[in-house]
Amino acid sequence: MNSEAVHAGSHGGDGGSEHFEPKILVFCCNWCSYAGADLAGVSRLQMPPYFRTIRVMCSARVDPEFVIRAFEKGADGVLVAGCHPADCHYIGGNYRTRRRMALMKMLIQQFGFDPDRLRLEWVSAGEGEKFQKTIIEFTNTVKEMGPTPYKGGV
Amino acid sequence: MAEKIKIAQYWGAGCGGCDVALLDIDAKILDVHAIADVVFWPIGFDGKLKDIESMPDKSITVSFYNGAIRNSENEHIAKLLRQKSVVMIAFGSCACYGGTPGLANVTNKKEIFETVYKKTQSTDNPEFVTPQAHLKVKEGELELPEFWDTVKTLDQVVDVDYFMPGCPPTVNLIAMAVDAVANYVTKGTPLPPKGAVIASDKTLCDECKRERVEKGRRIEKIYQAYEITPDPKKCLLDQGIICIGPATRAGCGAMCPNAQMPCRGCMGPTRGVTDQGSSMLSALSSLLNITDSESKMSEEQIMTLMTQVKDPLGTFYAFSLPKSPLRRTVTERGKRKVS
Ligand code: SF4
Ligand code: SF4
Ligand code: SF4
Ligand code: FES
């Protein structure tokens, strides 16, 4: 898929924001957001290349443990994208997702992370531009926050 | 009769409850006595570390290690007992998952020392004297264990053969373990496979007798356990009290729900799950009510709904923080203010 990250992000040695290439993980649901991401790709919309996409059948497939694991593996930011309310292919998957992600934000904040390292966004199959905008914004937010504070749990 | 086997029991960062639990097996303690000599048990009798150090490797059949690992002495003895024992058992939730002491992973040594040796109401310590690992006095050098920032589980420090969760493990589970060891020693019955958790493979809800709503489970509002008197027959979670049962391994007989209290998860995650906290977070979020006007709700409204859960980390990881993938809290370094 075109919009998939081509460069492996890596942290600048000094953590200075100019050299900081964040690692951003994006979960896209199969029915809306992945198609939206694909549209952004085929439309050649320009986006910072620091994200990698994982396709899941529904945003509700994003088990909270996936998010925790992403941060454990060194992600600087995690974006979960799903169908707009009322549009989920599985009727109410995204309603579960939004409850979980709200709670996950509270949780990762208690873990000491800036809660904005986790973001939920609704992107439909036709919203290539919204996908692009979301990626640009989120990348900027993550760059502003700097590298993940996680250092292997020690 | 054959020569008795040797067993050891040690407490790391624990409360002593696990040591007492071993005595709760009543008459079964005689089975232990029939086959074993206790060579080391600091809470029970005076034993010297150097006696253990001088024993040949693998000369202790079973070591029961309770408590988490939070200082250099806990680690040293864990390593020593591992070296001297054939079977190393993580006994109790602290050893298995970090347990209650593991919640210290939301803070660090500096903050803990400041609270304990300075800020508490009953402390008068103007010069902020704190324990030092090494101190030279004219008689020589004094040594104390080094206190760490991060609490660890036993298996993060040494190789562990079996896990016995529970805070403390129940009499039934201890009896199961004693029988397994006794049968191994007297009849040669093989021990359980390495890494086994001596408990049930089911979920706590499976052994809880409370009635659950089977279809369309939904909760309207979350209550703290003290806010309502729950119906004694119905599932506590269905009544809005956060019960960690769905994310907890069975084996205790659902003791707490039986006593009108929600489960707090001391048996640790269910089989196949590593992160008990996010597993419970997931189960709970799926239960919170979805209404017809859902599609018009903003993310802010959803956030308000979810803030009914007061302390997600403390609630979902009450016993398992050091064993969770993240293990401890972090500190953002950036200039950006955490909102
Ligand atoms: S598991 Fe519970 S009873 Fe055992 S030492 Fe830890 S806190 Fe005490
Ligand atoms: S959630 Fe708690 S009260 Fe309900 S069935 Fe499970 S263990 Fe029992
Ligand atoms: S009900 Fe839960 S908290 Fe209570 S003993 Fe059983 S596992 Fe532990
Ligand atoms: S299928 Fe897109 S959120 Fe459920």
Short mmCIF file of C-alpha atoms and ligand atoms in Angstrom, two decimals:
data_model
loop_
_atom_site.label_atom_id
_atom_site.label_comp_id
_atom_site.label_asym_id
_atom_site.label_seq_id
_atom_site.Cartn_x
_atom_site.Cartn_y
_atom_site.Cartn_z
CA MET A 1 0.00 0.00 0.00
CA ASN A 2 1.26 3.39 -0.99
CA SER A 3 0.80 5.19 2.24
CA GLU A 4 2.76 2.66 4.21
CA ALA A 5 5.91 3.99 5.77
CA VAL A 6 8.97 3.56 3.67
CA HIS A 7 11.57 4.76 6.12
CA ALA A 8 12.32 3.18 9.40
CA GLY A 9 12.08 5.94 11.96
CA SER A 10 14.94 6.29 14.36
CA HIS A 11 15.60 8.53 17.27
CA GLY A 12 18.10 11.30 16.87
CA GLY A 13 20.95 10.71 19.28
CA ASP A 14 20.39 13.86 21.29
CA GLY A 15 16.62 13.69 21.12
CA GLY A 16 16.64 17.13 19.50
CA SER A 17 13.42 17.67 17.61
CA GLU A 18 15.12 18.51 14.29
CA HIS A 19 16.68 15.07 13.90
CA PHE A 20 13.89 13.22 15.59
CA GLU A 21 12.23 10.75 13.26
CA PRO A 22 9.35 9.42 15.33
CA LYS A 23 8.03 5.90 15.19
CA ILE A 24 4.28 6.07 14.81
CA LEU A 25 2.04 3.05 14.67
CA VAL A 26 -1.30 3.39 12.92
CA PHE A 27 -4.08 0.85 13.29
CA CYS A 28 -6.63 1.16 10.47
CA CYS A 29 -9.88 -0.74 10.31
CA ASN A 30 -10.32 -2.66 7.10
CA TRP A 31 -13.63 -1.17 5.98
CA CYS A 32 -13.16 2.58 6.29
CA SER A 33 -9.84 3.86 7.52
CA TYR A 34 -7.59 1.54 5.59
CA ALA A 35 -9.46 2.48 2.43
CA GLY A 36 -9.11 6.13 3.46
CA ALA A 37 -5.39 5.66 3.93
CA ASP A 38 -5.16 3.91 0.59
CA LEU A 39 -7.01 6.76 -1.08
CA ALA A 40 -4.54 9.20 0.43
CA GLY A 41 -1.80 7.06 -1.06
CA VAL A 42 -3.17 6.66 -4.56
CA SER A 43 -4.04 10.36 -4.61
CA ARG A 44 -0.37 11.01 -3.89
CA LEU A 45 -1.14 13.18 -0.91
CA GLN A 46 2.12 14.10 0.80
CA MET A 47 2.61 12.89 4.36
CA PRO A 48 5.56 12.61 6.72
CA PRO A 49 6.94 9.08 6.31
CA TYR A 50 7.24 8.14 9.97
CA PHE A 51 4.26 5.87 10.36
CA ARG A 52 3.65 2.19 9.81
CA THR A 53 0.15 0.88 9.25
CA ILE A 54 -1.40 -2.26 10.62
CA ARG A 55 -4.70 -3.27 9.12
CA VAL A 56 -7.27 -4.76 11.48
CA MET A 57 -10.77 -5.90 10.59
CA CYS A 58 -12.39 -3.38 12.93
CA SER A 59 -11.05 -0.71 15.24
CA ALA A 60 -12.50 -2.83 18.06
CA ARG A 61 -9.95 -5.50 17.15
CA VAL A 62 -7.30 -3.20 18.62
CA ASP A 63 -6.95 -4.91 21.95
CA PRO A 64 -5.69 -2.46 24.58
CA GLU A 65 -2.74 -4.79 25.00
CA PHE A 66 -1.72 -3.99 21.39
CA VAL A 67 -1.40 -0.35 22.39
CA ILE A 68 0.56 -1.21 25.53
CA ARG A 69 2.79 -3.51 23.47
CA ALA A 70 3.36 -0.77 20.90
CA PHE A 71 4.64 1.55 23.63
CA GLU A 72 6.68 -1.28 25.10
CA LYS A 73 8.32 -1.84 21.72
CA GLY A 74 9.26 1.82 21.53
CA ALA A 75 6.47 3.53 19.60
CA ASP A 76 6.49 7.30 20.05
CA GLY A 77 2.82 7.55 19.17
CA VAL A 78 -0.11 5.27 18.41
CA LEU A 79 -3.03 6.24 16.20
CA VAL A 80 -6.19 4.20 16.01
CA ALA A 81 -8.41 4.96 13.04
CA GLY A 82 -11.89 3.56 12.54
CA CYS A 83 -15.20 4.19 10.84
CA HIS A 84 -17.28 7.19 11.88
CA PRO A 85 -19.93 6.60 14.55
CA ALA A 86 -22.88 4.75 13.01
CA ASP A 87 -20.69 3.52 10.12
CA CYS A 88 -18.82 0.58 11.67
CA HIS A 89 -19.09 -2.49 9.47
CA TYR A 90 -19.76 -4.52 12.60
CA ILE A 91 -22.45 -2.09 13.85
CA GLY A 92 -20.98 -0.97 17.16
CA GLY A 93 -17.29 -1.94 17.15
CA ASN A 94 -16.18 1.66 17.12
CA TYR A 95 -18.37 2.44 20.15
CA ARG A 96 -16.34 -0.05 22.12
CA THR A 97 -13.18 1.36 20.66
CA ARG A 98 -13.90 4.91 21.74
CA ARG A 99 -14.65 3.78 25.31
CA ARG A 100 -11.47 1.76 25.47
CA MET A 101 -9.33 4.48 23.96
CA ALA A 102 -10.70 7.07 26.40
CA LEU A 103 -9.79 4.76 29.26
CA MET A 104 -6.45 3.93 27.62
CA LYS A 105 -5.60 7.61 27.50
CA MET A 106 -6.27 7.86 31.23
CA LEU A 107 -4.19 4.75 31.77
CA ILE A 108 -1.16 5.75 29.75
CA GLN A 109 -1.24 9.13 31.46
CA GLN A 110 -1.03 7.31 34.79
CA PHE A 111 1.88 5.38 33.33
CA GLY A 112 3.51 8.77 32.82
CA PHE A 113 3.06 9.15 29.07
CA ASP A 114 1.63 12.29 27.56
CA PRO A 115 -1.91 11.07 26.78
CA ASP A 116 -1.67 12.72 23.38
CA ARG A 117 0.73 9.98 22.34
CA LEU A 118 -2.44 7.97 21.79
CA ARG A 119 -4.98 9.29 19.35
CA LEU A 120 -8.29 8.06 18.02
CA GLU A 121 -9.63 9.37 14.74
CA TRP A 122 -12.58 8.52 12.53
CA VAL A 123 -11.60 8.27 8.88
CA SER A 124 -14.04 7.07 6.23
CA ALA A 125 -13.12 5.37 2.95
CA GLY A 126 -13.61 8.64 1.10
CA GLU A 127 -11.54 10.77 3.46
CA GLY A 128 -8.07 10.52 2.00
CA GLU A 129 -7.49 14.14 2.88
CA LYS A 130 -8.61 13.65 6.45
CA PHE A 131 -6.17 10.77 6.72
CA GLN A 132 -3.39 12.97 5.41
CA LYS A 133 -4.32 15.81 7.76
CA THR A 134 -4.49 13.44 10.73
CA ILE A 135 -1.05 12.00 9.96
CA ILE A 136 0.49 15.45 9.54
CA GLU A 137 -1.05 16.74 12.76
CA PHE A 138 -0.24 13.68 14.77
CA THR A 139 3.34 13.57 13.51
CA ASN A 140 3.75 17.20 14.53
CA THR A 141 2.29 16.53 17.97
CA VAL A 142 4.60 13.57 18.47
CA LYS A 143 7.61 15.54 17.24
CA GLU A 144 6.75 18.26 19.68
CA MET A 145 6.61 15.73 22.52
CA GLY A 146 9.91 14.19 21.52
CA PRO A 147 10.99 10.54 21.82
CA THR A 148 9.05 8.15 23.98
CA PRO A 149 10.02 8.28 27.64
CA TYR A 150 9.84 4.47 27.83
CA LYS A 151 13.19 2.86 28.52
CA GLY A 152 12.44 -0.81 28.86
CA GLY A 153 10.62 -0.66 32.18
CA VAL A 154 13.63 -0.06 34.40
CA MET B 1 12.68 -44.63 55.67
CA ALA B 2 14.30 -42.73 52.89
CA GLU B 3 16.29 -39.66 53.66
CA LYS B 4 14.17 -36.55 53.97
CA ILE B 5 14.26 -33.94 51.27
CA LYS B 6 15.26 -30.39 52.03
CA ILE B 7 13.01 -27.42 51.51
CA ALA B 8 13.50 -23.71 51.98
CA GLN B 9 11.08 -20.83 52.28
CA TYR B 10 12.14 -17.22 51.92
CA TRP B 11 10.39 -13.86 51.98
CA GLY B 12 11.48 -11.10 49.70
CA ALA B 13 9.44 -7.90 49.48
CA GLY B 14 6.26 -9.31 50.94
CA CYS B 15 4.03 -8.94 53.97
CA GLY B 16 4.58 -12.22 55.78
CA GLY B 17 1.11 -13.43 54.82
CA CYS B 18 2.55 -16.05 52.51
CA ASP B 19 4.70 -17.46 55.29
CA VAL B 20 1.66 -17.72 57.51
CA ALA B 21 -0.36 -19.27 54.67
CA LEU B 22 2.00 -22.20 54.59
CA LEU B 23 1.04 -22.90 58.20
CA ASP B 24 -2.66 -22.64 57.38
CA ILE B 25 -2.56 -26.05 55.76
CA ASP B 26 -3.09 -27.43 59.29
CA ALA B 27 -2.53 -31.18 59.56
CA LYS B 28 -1.08 -31.30 56.09
CA ILE B 29 2.00 -29.71 57.56
CA LEU B 30 2.68 -33.18 58.98
CA ASP B 31 2.89 -34.50 55.42
CA VAL B 32 5.51 -31.88 54.80
CA HIS B 33 7.31 -32.86 57.98
CA ALA B 34 7.20 -36.54 57.02
CA ILE B 35 9.14 -35.99 53.85
CA ALA B 36 11.09 -32.81 54.38
CA ASP B 37 13.48 -30.91 56.57
CA VAL B 38 13.14 -27.17 56.42
CA VAL B 39 16.67 -25.87 56.02
CA PHE B 40 15.98 -22.16 55.72
CA TRP B 41 12.97 -20.14 56.80
CA PRO B 42 13.79 -16.70 58.15
CA ILE B 43 10.33 -16.01 59.60
CA GLY B 44 10.24 -19.40 61.30
CA PHE B 45 13.63 -19.79 62.85
CA ASP B 46 17.11 -18.41 62.96
CA GLY B 47 19.07 -19.61 59.99
CA LYS B 48 22.33 -18.35 58.62
CA LEU B 49 22.89 -17.50 55.01
CA LYS B 50 26.38 -18.92 55.15
CA ASP B 51 24.91 -22.35 55.95
CA ILE B 52 22.96 -22.21 52.72
CA GLU B 53 25.99 -20.88 50.87
CA SER B 54 28.04 -23.86 52.00
CA MET B 55 25.48 -26.42 50.78
CA PRO B 56 26.19 -28.23 47.50
CA ASP B 57 24.31 -26.94 44.44
CA LYS B 58 20.87 -28.49 43.91
CA SER B 59 20.83 -30.00 47.39
CA ILE B 60 17.53 -28.31 48.30
CA THR B 61 14.63 -30.05 46.57
CA VAL B 62 12.16 -27.17 46.66
CA SER B 63 12.48 -23.50 47.48
CA PHE B 64 9.33 -21.50 48.03
CA TYR B 65 10.12 -17.85 47.38
CA ASN B 66 7.46 -15.37 48.43
CA GLY B 67 7.57 -11.61 48.06
CA ALA B 68 8.77 -9.52 45.17
CA ILE B 69 12.33 -8.40 44.47
CA ARG B 70 12.93 -4.81 45.43
CA ASN B 71 16.42 -4.70 46.89
CA SER B 72 19.84 -6.28 46.50
CA GLU B 73 19.30 -8.74 49.33
CA ASN B 74 16.06 -10.06 47.79
CA GLU B 75 17.98 -10.62 44.58
CA HIS B 76 21.00 -12.18 46.22
CA ILE B 77 18.92 -14.75 48.10
CA ALA B 78 16.78 -15.48 45.03
CA LYS B 79 19.95 -16.29 43.10
CA LEU B 80 21.42 -18.29 45.94
CA LEU B 81 18.29 -20.40 46.43
CA ARG B 82 18.01 -20.92 42.70
CA GLN B 83 21.54 -22.26 42.61
CA LYS B 84 20.96 -24.56 45.56
CA SER B 85 17.51 -25.85 44.59
CA VAL B 86 16.15 -28.35 42.12
CA VAL B 87 12.74 -26.68 42.02
CA MET B 88 12.16 -22.97 42.46
CA ILE B 89 8.59 -21.91 43.15
CA ALA B 90 7.31 -18.34 42.97
CA PHE B 91 4.96 -18.44 45.92
CA GLY B 92 2.21 -15.86 46.10
CA SER B 93 1.21 -12.91 43.95
CA CYS B 94 4.19 -10.76 44.96
CA ALA B 95 6.70 -13.31 43.70
CA CYS B 96 4.62 -14.15 40.63
CA TYR B 97 3.47 -10.70 39.51
CA GLY B 98 4.92 -8.12 41.87
CA GLY B 99 1.77 -7.98 44.00
CA THR B 100 0.94 -5.03 46.20
CA PRO B 101 4.61 -4.02 46.70
CA GLY B 102 4.80 -3.87 42.91
CA LEU B 103 2.57 -0.80 42.92
CA ALA B 104 5.68 1.03 44.07
CA ASN B 105 6.58 1.01 40.38
CA VAL B 106 4.46 4.14 40.02
CA THR B 107 7.16 5.93 41.98
CA ASN B 108 10.88 5.55 42.66
CA LYS B 109 13.45 5.28 45.41
CA LYS B 110 13.88 9.02 45.82
CA GLU B 111 10.17 9.69 46.26
CA ILE B 112 9.68 6.72 48.54
CA PHE B 113 12.57 7.80 50.78
CA GLU B 114 11.23 11.35 50.88
CA THR B 115 7.83 10.13 51.97
CA VAL B 116 8.99 7.54 54.44
CA TYR B 117 11.94 9.35 56.00
CA LYS B 118 10.76 12.94 55.76
CA LYS B 119 7.17 13.75 54.91
CA THR B 120 5.10 11.38 57.02
CA GLN B 121 3.38 13.09 59.95
CA SER B 122 5.12 11.00 62.56
CA THR B 123 8.61 11.54 61.17
CA ASP B 124 11.01 14.02 62.70
CA ASN B 125 14.15 13.89 60.60
CA PRO B 126 15.38 17.45 59.95
CA GLU B 127 18.70 16.29 58.51
CA PHE B 128 16.92 13.80 56.26
CA VAL B 129 18.99 10.84 57.37
CA THR B 130 18.23 7.87 55.14
CA PRO B 131 19.55 4.31 55.08
CA GLN B 132 22.85 4.04 53.24
CA ALA B 133 23.95 0.84 51.53
CA HIS B 134 27.49 1.37 52.82
CA LEU B 135 28.65 3.34 55.82
CA LYS B 136 32.15 3.58 57.25
CA VAL B 137 32.29 3.85 61.03
CA LYS B 138 35.38 3.54 63.15
CA GLU B 139 34.64 -0.12 63.89
CA GLY B 140 34.50 -0.95 60.20
CA GLU B 141 32.07 -0.81 57.32
CA LEU B 142 28.35 -1.29 57.76
CA GLU B 143 26.24 -2.64 54.98
CA LEU B 144 22.54 -2.58 54.21
CA PRO B 145 20.71 -3.92 51.17
CA GLU B 146 20.53 -1.48 48.27
CA PHE B 147 16.99 -0.25 47.68
CA TRP B 148 15.89 -0.11 44.03
CA ASP B 149 13.69 2.17 41.97
CA THR B 150 11.84 -0.71 40.37
CA VAL B 151 10.21 -3.76 41.92
CA LYS B 152 10.69 -6.99 39.98
CA THR B 153 9.00 -10.36 39.89
CA LEU B 154 10.98 -13.45 40.82
CA ASP B 155 11.10 -14.70 37.24
CA GLN B 156 12.61 -11.41 36.10
CA VAL B 157 15.61 -12.24 38.28
CA VAL B 158 16.00 -16.03 38.24
CA ASP B 159 14.62 -19.03 36.36
CA VAL B 160 11.34 -20.12 37.99
CA ASP B 161 9.89 -23.63 37.71
CA TYR B 162 6.36 -23.11 39.05
CA PHE B 163 4.07 -20.25 39.88
CA MET B 164 1.64 -20.29 42.78
CA PRO B 165 -0.42 -17.11 42.60
CA GLY B 166 -2.74 -15.82 45.30
CA CYS B 167 -2.41 -13.21 47.99
CA PRO B 168 -1.67 -15.48 49.69
CA PRO B 169 -2.15 -18.80 47.85
CA THR B 170 -5.14 -20.63 49.28
CA VAL B 171 -4.89 -23.74 51.41
CA ASN B 172 -6.23 -25.86 48.53
CA LEU B 173 -3.58 -24.68 46.13
CA ILE B 174 -0.80 -25.16 48.67
CA ALA B 175 -2.09 -28.66 49.37
CA MET B 176 -2.02 -29.33 45.62
CA ALA B 177 1.61 -28.27 45.48
CA VAL B 178 2.57 -30.22 48.60
CA ASP B 179 0.92 -33.34 47.16
CA ALA B 180 2.70 -32.92 43.86
CA VAL B 181 6.06 -32.67 45.62
CA ALA B 182 5.27 -35.49 48.06
CA ASN B 183 4.18 -37.82 45.25
CA TYR B 184 7.28 -36.96 43.31
CA VAL B 185 9.50 -37.73 46.28
CA THR B 186 7.75 -40.86 47.56
CA LYS B 187 6.28 -42.42 44.41
CA GLY B 188 8.29 -40.87 41.64
CA THR B 189 5.19 -39.26 40.07
CA PRO B 190 6.46 -36.71 37.55
CA LEU B 191 6.21 -33.07 38.50
CA PRO B 192 3.96 -30.74 36.48
CA PRO B 193 5.55 -29.29 33.31
CA LYS B 194 8.00 -26.49 33.91
CA GLY B 195 6.41 -23.06 34.00
CA ALA B 196 3.06 -24.43 35.19
CA VAL B 197 0.81 -22.19 37.22
CA ILE B 198 -0.47 -24.15 40.20
CA ALA B 199 -4.08 -22.97 39.99
CA SER B 200 -6.97 -23.38 37.61
CA ASP B 201 -6.86 -22.70 33.87
CA LYS B 202 -10.32 -21.17 33.97
CA THR B 203 -11.39 -17.59 34.55
CA LEU B 204 -12.52 -16.51 37.99
CA CYS B 205 -16.05 -15.82 36.67
CA ASP B 206 -16.25 -19.52 35.78
CA GLU B 207 -15.99 -20.50 39.41
CA CYS B 208 -18.04 -17.62 40.78
CA LYS B 209 -21.59 -18.60 41.70
CA ARG B 210 -23.13 -15.19 41.17
CA GLU B 211 -25.64 -14.94 38.34
CA ARG B 212 -24.53 -13.02 35.32
CA VAL B 213 -26.71 -11.31 32.76
CA GLU B 214 -26.17 -13.60 29.78
CA LYS B 215 -27.30 -11.44 26.89
CA GLY B 216 -26.80 -7.76 26.27
CA ARG B 217 -24.77 -7.13 29.42
CA ARG B 218 -24.69 -3.40 30.03
CA ILE B 219 -23.83 -1.24 32.98
CA GLU B 220 -25.21 2.25 33.39
CA LYS B 221 -23.00 3.56 36.13
CA ILE B 222 -19.91 2.54 38.04
CA TYR B 223 -20.02 2.38 41.82
CA GLN B 224 -17.30 2.04 44.39
CA ALA B 225 -17.85 -1.06 46.49
CA TYR B 226 -18.82 1.05 49.51
CA GLU B 227 -21.41 3.14 47.69
CA ILE B 228 -24.11 0.49 47.30
CA THR B 229 -25.21 -2.71 48.96
CA PRO B 230 -25.08 -5.16 46.11
CA ASP B 231 -27.65 -7.86 45.51
CA PRO B 232 -26.01 -10.94 47.06
CA LYS B 233 -26.92 -13.25 44.19
CA LYS B 234 -26.10 -11.17 41.15
CA CYS B 235 -22.77 -10.58 39.48
CA LEU B 236 -21.07 -7.55 41.00
CA LEU B 237 -19.86 -6.27 37.65
CA ASP B 238 -23.43 -6.34 36.32
CA GLN B 239 -24.31 -4.14 39.30
CA GLY B 240 -21.67 -1.59 38.38
CA ILE B 241 -18.99 -2.58 40.87
CA ILE B 242 -15.65 -3.14 39.19
CA CYS B 243 -14.81 -6.79 39.76
CA ILE B 244 -11.61 -8.02 38.11
CA GLY B 245 -13.03 -11.56 37.78
CA PRO B 246 -13.20 -11.59 33.96
CA ALA B 247 -9.46 -10.91 33.73
CA THR B 248 -8.37 -13.11 36.62
CA ARG B 249 -7.33 -16.74 36.85
CA ALA B 250 -9.56 -19.05 38.83
CA GLY B 251 -8.29 -21.11 41.73
CA CYS B 252 -9.28 -19.24 44.87
CA GLY B 253 -12.92 -20.34 44.71
CA ALA B 254 -14.03 -16.75 44.06
CA MET B 255 -13.54 -15.95 47.70
CA CYS B 256 -14.03 -12.21 47.48
CA PRO B 257 -17.27 -12.17 45.43
CA ASN B 258 -18.55 -14.85 47.83
CA ALA B 259 -17.92 -12.39 50.65
CA GLN B 260 -19.70 -9.52 48.85
CA MET B 261 -16.43 -7.91 47.79
CA PRO B 262 -15.28 -7.51 44.21
CA CYS B 263 -12.27 -9.49 43.05
CA ARG B 264 -9.13 -7.34 42.85
CA GLY B 265 -7.24 -9.78 40.68
CA CYS B 266 -4.71 -11.36 43.02
CA MET B 267 -4.60 -14.65 41.08
CA GLY B 268 -3.10 -12.77 38.16
CA PRO B 269 -3.98 -12.85 34.47
CA THR B 270 -5.86 -15.72 32.89
CA ARG B 271 -4.11 -18.38 30.86
CA GLY B 272 -2.59 -17.02 27.68
CA VAL B 273 -2.89 -13.38 28.74
CA THR B 274 0.15 -11.39 29.82
CA ASP B 275 -1.34 -8.02 30.60
CA GLN B 276 -4.06 -8.43 33.19
CA GLY B 277 -4.65 -4.68 33.32
CA SER B 278 -5.46 -4.08 29.70
CA SER B 279 -7.46 -7.29 29.62
CA MET B 280 -9.74 -5.93 32.36
CA LEU B 281 -9.80 -2.48 30.80
CA SER B 282 -11.06 -4.08 27.63
CA ALA B 283 -13.72 -6.14 29.40
CA LEU B 284 -15.01 -3.17 31.36
CA SER B 285 -15.13 -0.68 28.50
CA SER B 286 -17.24 -3.04 26.44
CA LEU B 287 -19.85 -3.11 29.19
CA LEU B 288 -20.48 0.59 29.57
CA ASN B 289 -23.83 1.53 28.25
CA ILE B 290 -24.36 2.40 24.61
CA THR B 291 -27.57 4.34 23.93
CA ASP B 292 -29.51 5.23 20.80
CA SER B 293 -27.90 8.64 20.73
CA GLU B 294 -24.40 7.13 20.64
CA SER B 295 -23.60 8.43 17.17
CA LYS B 296 -24.20 11.98 18.39
CA MET B 297 -21.91 11.67 21.38
CA SER B 298 -18.66 13.59 21.26
CA GLU B 299 -15.32 12.16 22.35
CA GLU B 300 -15.49 14.56 25.32
CA GLN B 301 -18.77 13.01 26.44
CA ILE B 302 -17.23 9.57 26.14
CA MET B 303 -14.28 10.74 28.21
CA THR B 304 -16.69 11.97 30.91
CA LEU B 305 -18.39 8.57 30.87
CA MET B 306 -15.07 6.79 31.30
CA THR B 307 -13.75 9.01 34.07
CA GLN B 308 -16.19 7.16 36.31
CA VAL B 309 -13.31 4.69 36.52
CA LYS B 310 -11.33 6.51 39.14
CA ASP B 311 -7.89 4.97 39.10
CA PRO B 312 -7.45 2.68 36.09
CA LEU B 313 -3.85 1.77 36.83
CA GLY B 314 -4.43 1.05 40.51
CA THR B 315 -7.65 -0.82 39.78
CA PHE B 316 -6.55 -2.94 36.84
CA TYR B 317 -2.95 -3.59 37.90
CA ALA B 318 -3.46 -3.90 41.67
CA PHE B 319 -1.31 -7.05 41.75
CA SER B 320 0.45 -7.23 38.41
CA LEU B 321 2.19 -3.97 37.57
CA PRO B 322 5.80 -5.33 37.51
CA LYS B 323 4.67 -8.25 35.37
CA SER B 324 2.84 -6.04 32.87
CA PRO B 325 4.63 -5.27 29.58
CA LEU B 326 5.48 -1.72 30.67
CA ARG B 327 6.48 -2.82 34.20
CA ARG B 328 6.61 0.69 35.64
CA THR B 329 5.78 4.34 35.03
CA VAL B 330 7.88 6.68 32.93
CA THR B 331 8.66 10.38 33.00
CA GLU B 332 8.19 12.56 29.94
CA ARG B 333 11.29 14.67 29.37
CA GLY B 334 9.95 17.02 26.73
CA LYS B 335 9.26 20.71 27.23
CA ARG B 336 5.62 20.13 26.39
CA LYS B 337 3.41 20.22 29.47
CA VAL B 338 1.43 17.09 30.10
CA SER B 339 -2.18 18.28 30.08
S1 SF4 C 1 1.32 -12.39 48.00
FE1 SF4 C 1 0.02 -11.30 49.48
S2 SF4 C 1 0.21 -12.53 51.35
FE2 SF4 C 1 1.93 -13.10 50.01
S3 SF4 C 1 3.62 -11.76 50.63
FE3 SF4 C 1 2.56 -10.77 48.92
S4 SF4 C 1 1.12 -9.38 49.93
FE4 SF4 C 1 1.72 -10.88 51.46
S1 SF4 C 2 -17.42 -10.34 37.46
FE1 SF4 C 2 -17.00 -10.86 39.61
S2 SF4 C 2 -19.01 -11.13 40.54
FE2 SF4 C 2 -19.31 -11.22 38.33
S3 SF4 C 2 -19.21 -13.39 37.81
FE3 SF4 C 2 -17.14 -12.56 37.54
S4 SF4 C 2 -16.14 -12.91 39.51
FE4 SF4 C 2 -18.35 -13.15 39.87
S1 SF4 C 3 -11.55 -13.26 44.40
FE1 SF4 C 3 -9.91 -12.22 43.30
S2 SF4 C 3 -8.89 -10.92 44.81
FE2 SF4 C 3 -10.17 -12.40 45.92
S3 SF4 C 3 -8.79 -14.10 46.40
FE3 SF4 C 3 -9.80 -14.60 44.47
S4 SF4 C 3 -8.42 -13.82 42.86
FE4 SF4 C 3 -7.82 -12.87 44.78
S1 FES C 4 -15.16 -1.72 10.87
FE1 FES C 4 -14.31 0.28 10.94
S2 FES C 4 -14.51 0.68 13.06
FE2 FES C 4 -15.52 -1.24 12.95
#
